[in-house]
Amino acid sequence: MKFLDQAKVYIRSGDGGAGSVSFRREKYIEFGGPDGGDGGRGGDVWVEAVQGLNTLIDYRYQQHFKAKTGVHGMGRNRTGAKGEDAILKVPVGTQIYEEDNETLICDLTEIGQRFKLASGGNGGFGNQHFKSSTNQAPRRANPGLPGQEAWIWLRLKLIADAGLVGLPNAGKSTFLATVTAAKPKIADYPFTTLHPNLGVVRIDAREFVMADIPGLIEGAHAGVGIGDRFLGHVERTRVLLHLVSAREEDPAAVYNTIRGELAAYGHGLTDKAEIVALSQVDLLDDDARAEKQAALAEACGRKPLLLSSATGEGVQDVLRALMKIIEDARAEEEDAEAADDRWQK
């Protein structure tokens, strides 16, 4: 299944049903009067976050979504039925934008969350509404009001606790495959990863979700390489794991390059908690390992962890460091929610 994280779709709510022009006609009842029913309301357009989806690929094959028109009114004061709603089912983490792709309409971050994108038109009045002392047999009824229409953008930002960043071939996909059941593509050439991957990490009887995105290179914010469009998938993470390959001649320069791309992208990525690890250290001897670790420490301002996904060295230490930051962030969020509940009461 292909990964699609952005789609443009057309939506239109249903028109209201027309009111009816009808008169009561029964045996032995003369001058029965008007009994035209009202038209039904048009269907609405909703967007709903559902479980089991992790891509917007369905919206590549269908871009138009229209709710049903309300049923017309009928005689004997029968009101038409409401038109059927149109529901766009999207993965959790989907944002809805207006046609300019900048104005946010809603952000669906929980399973079952719904938002009405377009309201159906009201049904028209039947001729019973126009009866008066001077017009006891009205022969007019209102048409239903038209529905609303718009083009909107769906943009998916994966919801994960930790995100992997680094240059291509920094060992991100190998690390994800080592610590989770995910099976990303792994090969010895740049840009093996072409779309984000998610995996569930289990450490010390606890779990968190990790996201791996395609590697960044210098100038990614200007579209070089794959660009930075996938950085949106780590915007919601609580912590970033920055991997720098031990094969790099200058780890400090590589670290500063990636930090520069994160700063150019913005959206608060440089303010997130960060764990720096020198990956693929099984390729180095002790002297080269110490030298590159010291150079990287000078660049990032703290001692980086040593990591080898191939041998398992340092993997548990990295996962525990991530888990600690994630649990602290979860505790802060729970405290904030509890405080809001107390304030509302």
XYZ file of C-alpha atoms in Angstrom:
345
model
C 0.000 0.000 0.000
C 1.394 3.382 -0.971
C 1.818 6.102 1.615
C -0.053 9.338 0.926
C -0.029 12.116 3.491
C -1.734 14.935 1.548
C -4.797 15.083 -0.667
C -7.112 17.725 -2.101
C -10.803 16.841 -2.255
C -14.085 18.485 -3.226
C -17.022 18.374 -0.820
C -20.639 19.422 -1.248
C -23.492 19.116 1.210
C -26.938 18.138 0.014
C -29.576 20.581 -1.204
C -32.773 20.847 0.797
C -35.862 19.141 -0.580
C -38.617 21.244 -2.110
C -41.884 21.888 -0.308
C -45.066 20.371 -1.705
C -48.164 22.033 -3.129
C -51.040 19.780 -2.158
C -54.686 20.038 -1.034
C -56.685 17.747 1.170
C -59.068 15.705 -0.928
C -61.297 13.297 0.926
C -64.822 12.119 0.346
C -67.492 14.215 2.074
C -64.882 16.852 3.057
C -65.311 19.966 0.999
C -62.640 22.698 0.868
C -60.095 20.581 2.750
C -57.400 23.205 2.477
C -53.640 22.973 1.821
C -51.677 20.023 3.225
C -48.344 20.213 1.399
C -45.448 18.981 3.550
C -42.009 20.536 3.938
C -38.915 19.323 2.135
C -36.255 17.396 4.046
C -32.929 18.894 5.030
C -29.940 18.097 2.826
C -27.223 15.773 4.084
C -24.154 17.140 5.868
C -20.485 16.442 5.118
C -18.477 15.129 8.083
C -14.878 14.117 8.630
C -14.160 11.412 11.210
C -10.933 9.955 12.602
C -11.121 6.165 12.604
C -8.915 3.334 13.739
C -7.017 1.152 11.297
C -5.936 3.813 8.785
C -2.440 5.265 8.524
C -2.490 6.854 5.070
C -4.754 8.987 2.860
C -4.325 6.701 -0.143
C -8.126 6.283 -0.496
C -8.391 9.934 -1.494
C -6.134 9.450 -4.491
C -8.861 7.456 -6.217
C -11.895 9.472 -5.111
C -11.732 13.246 -4.820
C -15.429 14.223 -4.879
C -17.766 13.680 -1.941
C -21.379 14.802 -2.099
C -24.122 14.337 0.458
C -27.614 13.425 -0.677
C -30.399 15.884 -1.420
C -33.281 16.027 1.048
C -36.480 14.259 0.010
C -39.235 16.544 -1.297
C -42.314 17.173 0.794
C -45.547 15.328 0.015
C -49.258 15.690 0.532
C -51.034 14.904 3.810
C -48.491 17.126 5.589
C -45.713 14.599 5.060
C -42.258 16.087 5.541
C -39.459 14.719 3.368
C -36.649 12.691 4.920
C -33.239 14.196 5.591
C -30.603 13.490 2.951
C -27.882 10.960 3.751
C -24.651 12.420 5.140
C -21.266 12.021 3.471
C -18.525 10.940 5.899
C -14.819 11.240 5.104
C -12.951 8.636 7.173
C -9.361 9.623 7.855
C -6.466 8.423 10.032
C -5.889 9.881 13.479
C -3.599 12.889 13.157
C -5.253 14.327 10.029
C -5.569 18.080 9.701
C -8.161 19.741 7.465
C -7.222 22.961 5.683
C -9.150 25.354 3.450
C -8.330 25.594 -0.246
C -5.413 27.958 0.418
C -3.715 25.075 2.294
C -2.892 27.479 5.129
C -6.114 28.112 7.066
C -6.657 25.257 9.529
C -10.255 24.058 9.872
C -9.799 21.232 12.350
C -7.214 18.819 13.729
C -8.350 15.260 14.492
C -6.080 13.769 17.151
C -8.316 11.121 18.765
C -10.195 8.081 17.494
C -13.877 8.871 16.972
C -13.389 12.632 16.772
C -15.755 14.223 14.213
C -16.174 17.618 12.622
C -18.894 18.979 10.346
C -17.308 20.425 7.219
C -20.478 21.503 5.396
C -24.105 21.774 6.504
C -26.949 20.625 4.284
C -29.466 23.133 2.953
C -32.786 23.586 4.746
C -35.882 22.077 3.177
C -38.457 24.336 1.590
C -41.869 25.097 3.152
C -44.942 23.381 1.797
C -48.044 25.378 0.869
C -49.595 24.771 4.300
C -47.273 27.495 5.655
C -48.712 30.131 3.336
C -52.373 29.742 4.330
C -53.962 32.879 5.656
C -57.401 34.372 6.120
C -57.129 36.051 2.749
C -55.389 33.203 0.927
C -56.933 29.959 2.015
C -55.768 27.960 -1.006
C -52.112 28.973 -1.608
C -50.539 27.449 -4.648
C -46.924 28.157 -3.818
C -44.172 26.340 -1.952
C -40.509 27.086 -1.330
C -37.663 25.243 -3.031
C -34.976 23.846 -0.760
C -31.868 25.883 -0.033
C -28.690 24.835 -1.850
C -25.932 23.037 0.010
C -22.418 24.284 0.667
C -19.435 23.350 -1.489
C -15.681 23.745 -1.112
C -12.280 22.340 -1.969
C -10.297 21.295 1.096
C -6.887 19.813 1.838
C -6.347 16.746 3.998
C -2.907 16.641 5.569
C -1.750 13.721 7.702
C 0.767 14.165 10.499
C 1.548 10.870 12.147
C 1.098 10.697 15.901
C 4.200 9.208 17.525
C 6.024 9.656 20.815
C 9.554 9.669 19.382
C 10.901 10.656 15.971
C 14.110 9.643 14.180
C 16.074 12.296 12.296
C 19.432 12.270 10.569
C 21.197 12.069 7.228
C 20.390 9.269 4.776
C 22.147 6.020 5.765
C 22.517 7.155 9.373
C 20.991 3.838 10.462
C 17.490 5.102 11.257
C 15.568 2.349 9.472
C 17.888 -0.342 10.824
C 17.327 0.946 14.351
C 13.544 1.009 13.848
C 13.602 -2.555 12.512
C 15.737 -3.657 15.459
C 13.550 -2.271 18.243
C 10.087 -2.724 16.690
C 8.196 -5.141 14.469
C 8.229 -2.628 11.593
C 9.891 -3.773 8.378
C 11.213 -0.672 6.610
C 13.300 -1.007 3.473
C 17.011 -1.193 4.336
C 19.838 -0.917 1.808
C 23.340 0.525 1.511
C 22.468 3.569 -0.583
C 20.983 7.000 0.212
C 17.245 7.663 0.407
C 16.263 4.043 0.950
C 13.352 5.331 3.031
C 10.898 7.160 0.779
C 8.009 7.564 3.212
C 7.565 7.584 7.005
C 7.394 4.337 8.963
C 5.861 3.703 12.379
C 6.743 1.072 14.960
C 5.779 0.259 18.556
C 8.732 0.001 20.938
C 8.505 -2.140 24.081
C 11.007 -1.486 26.870
C 10.743 -2.515 30.538
C 7.073 -3.530 30.143
C 6.224 -0.098 28.716
C 5.465 1.011 25.176
C 5.808 4.035 22.949
C 5.442 4.737 19.225
C 8.446 5.679 17.102
C 8.400 7.331 13.662
C 11.154 7.117 11.055
C 11.172 9.703 8.246
C 13.274 9.959 5.068
C 16.754 11.326 5.631
C 17.548 15.022 5.431
C 20.474 16.603 3.610
C 21.775 20.146 3.430
C 19.263 22.324 1.610
C 16.308 20.022 2.346
C 14.218 23.046 3.398
C 14.672 24.349 -0.184
C 13.630 21.029 -1.729
C 17.043 19.393 -2.114
C 16.872 15.600 -2.003
C 13.438 14.505 -0.846
C 13.053 17.876 0.877
C 11.540 18.468 4.297
C 7.865 17.720 3.563
C 7.974 14.645 5.816
C 9.210 16.633 8.823
C 5.564 17.306 9.626
C 5.338 13.710 10.827
C 7.662 14.410 13.768
C 5.982 17.696 14.744
C 3.753 15.905 17.256
C 6.510 13.824 18.857
C 7.678 14.420 22.413
C 11.355 13.719 21.728
C 13.693 13.462 18.740
C 16.401 10.815 18.406
C 19.143 12.366 16.296
C 21.380 9.685 14.766
C 24.812 10.592 13.389
C 26.639 7.801 11.567
C 30.099 6.824 12.804
C 31.098 6.530 9.138
C 30.982 10.318 8.754
C 34.363 12.051 8.588
C 33.083 15.077 10.519
C 30.193 14.149 12.879
C 29.995 17.689 14.247
C 29.379 19.192 10.796
C 26.726 16.553 10.077
C 24.968 17.305 13.356
C 24.960 21.046 12.660
C 23.630 20.445 9.149
C 20.574 18.573 10.406
C 19.956 21.098 13.181
C 20.099 23.840 10.576
C 17.451 22.092 8.474
C 15.209 21.656 11.529
C 15.569 25.355 12.342
C 14.794 26.324 8.733
C 11.649 24.180 8.818
C 10.478 25.748 12.108
C 7.241 24.620 13.798
C 9.088 24.207 17.105
C 11.225 21.209 16.122
C 14.418 22.748 17.522
C 12.652 23.277 20.866
C 11.850 19.591 21.330
C 13.804 17.364 23.667
C 16.628 15.699 21.761
C 18.768 12.639 22.332
C 21.924 12.451 20.215
C 23.484 9.094 19.409
C 26.551 8.109 17.392
C 25.251 5.149 15.388
C 27.027 2.276 13.636
C 29.887 2.387 16.170
C 30.665 -1.276 15.513
C 32.576 -0.030 12.453
C 35.125 1.871 14.593
C 37.985 0.889 16.850
C 38.171 2.318 20.346
C 40.385 5.299 19.456
C 38.263 6.419 16.477
C 35.110 5.911 18.525
C 36.367 8.147 21.341
C 37.563 10.794 18.877
C 34.255 11.059 17.019
C 32.235 10.921 20.225
C 34.229 13.866 21.579
C 33.748 15.857 18.360
C 30.013 15.217 18.387
C 29.780 16.118 22.086
C 31.405 19.479 21.394
C 28.845 20.193 18.666
C 25.710 19.215 20.591
C 26.832 20.347 24.060
C 26.420 16.979 25.793
C 27.873 13.502 25.644
C 26.187 11.499 22.866
C 25.163 7.903 23.378
C 26.923 5.136 21.459
C 24.705 2.883 19.391
C 25.017 -0.138 17.144
C 21.827 -1.708 15.845
C 23.826 -4.566 14.307
C 25.402 -5.736 17.581
C 22.793 -4.359 20.004
C 25.311 -2.152 21.782
C 23.662 0.817 23.478
C 20.181 0.012 22.137
C 18.619 -0.482 25.581
C 20.265 2.682 26.919
C 18.846 4.741 24.049
C 15.352 3.291 24.492
C 15.371 3.931 28.248
C 16.499 7.522 27.704
C 13.648 8.028 25.233
C 11.142 6.342 27.556
C 12.087 8.610 30.465
C 11.485 11.792 28.467
C 8.220 10.434 27.069
C 6.915 9.412 30.518
C 7.810 12.814 31.976
C 5.927 14.517 29.115
C 2.919 12.238 29.614
C 2.869 13.014 33.349
C 2.945 16.755 32.637
C 0.032 16.417 30.215
C -1.988 14.421 32.738
C -1.330 17.027 35.434
C -2.391 19.799 33.063
C -5.614 17.955 32.156
C -6.390 17.343 35.823
C -5.843 21.029 36.563
C -8.184 21.996 33.717
C -10.860 19.629 35.066
C -10.610 21.155 38.527
C -10.799 24.663 37.093
C -13.903 23.815 35.059
C -15.641 22.336 38.098
